[in-house]
Amino acid sequence: MTRQTLRDRNQHVIGYIDVEFSGRQVLRDSNNHVLGYYEPGRNQTLDSNYHVIGNGNRLTTLLYQIW
């Protein structure tokens, strides 16, 4: 698994994207709470309750909803 750290313009950590071995991406906020998922096989972004947000990778839109 790999982790990408997301930072704001002042270099404060605002979240993380973890890429699992299956290719699924998990978005976490700076407190490590899951905000959503991107399923590449389905090409869909899901929120933390597995509701479809839209087609394609829209994970960062979930992060900006809390800011």
Coordinates of C-alpha atoms in Angstrom, one line a residue:
M1 CA 0.0 0.0 0.0
T2 CA 1.2 3.5 -0.8
R3 CA 0.2 6.8 0.8
Q4 CA 0.0 10.2 -0.8
T5 CA -0.1 13.2 1.6
L6 CA -2.3 16.1 0.6
R7 CA -1.3 19.5 1.8
D8 CA -2.8 23.0 1.6
R9 CA -0.9 26.0 0.3
N10 CA 0.7 26.5 3.7
Q11 CA 2.0 23.0 3.7
H12 CA -0.4 21.8 6.5
V13 CA -1.6 18.2 6.1
I14 CA -5.3 18.1 5.1
G15 CA -5.6 14.5 4.2
Y16 CA -4.2 11.3 2.7
I17 CA -4.9 9.0 -0.2
D18 CA -4.0 5.4 0.4
V19 CA -3.7 3.2 -2.7
E20 CA -4.4 -0.5 -1.8
F21 CA -2.8 -3.4 -3.7
S22 CA -6.1 -3.9 -5.6
G23 CA -5.9 -0.4 -6.9
R24 CA -8.7 1.0 -4.8
Q25 CA -8.0 4.4 -3.3
V26 CA -9.1 5.4 0.2
L27 CA -9.3 9.1 1.1
R28 CA -8.7 10.0 4.8
D29 CA -8.8 13.4 6.5
S30 CA -5.9 14.7 8.6
N31 CA -7.3 12.8 11.6
N32 CA -7.2 9.5 9.6
H33 CA -11.0 9.2 9.3
V34 CA -12.2 7.6 6.0
L35 CA -14.0 10.1 3.8
G36 CA -14.5 8.0 0.7
Y37 CA -13.2 5.5 -1.8
Y38 CA -12.4 5.3 -5.5
E39 CA -13.1 2.0 -7.1
P40 CA -11.1 1.8 -10.4
G41 CA -12.8 -1.4 -11.6
R42 CA -16.2 0.4 -11.5
N43 CA -14.7 3.9 -12.2
Q44 CA -16.8 5.3 -9.4
T45 CA -16.2 7.4 -6.3
L46 CA -18.1 6.4 -3.2
D47 CA -18.5 8.3 0.1
S48 CA -17.6 6.7 3.5
N49 CA -21.1 5.1 3.6
Y50 CA -20.6 3.6 0.1
H51 CA -23.0 5.9 -1.6
V52 CA -22.0 6.7 -5.2
I53 CA -20.7 10.2 -5.6
G54 CA -20.1 10.0 -9.3
N55 CA -18.1 8.5 -12.1
G56 CA -14.3 8.9 -12.2
N57 CA -12.0 9.7 -9.4
R58 CA -13.6 12.6 -7.4
L59 CA -11.9 11.9 -4.1
T60 CA -10.6 15.4 -3.6
T61 CA -14.1 16.9 -3.9
L62 CA -15.0 15.0 -0.7
L63 CA -12.0 16.5 1.0
Y64 CA -13.0 20.0 0.1
Q65 CA -16.5 19.5 1.4
I66 CA -15.1 19.5 5.0
W67 CA -13.0 22.6 4.5

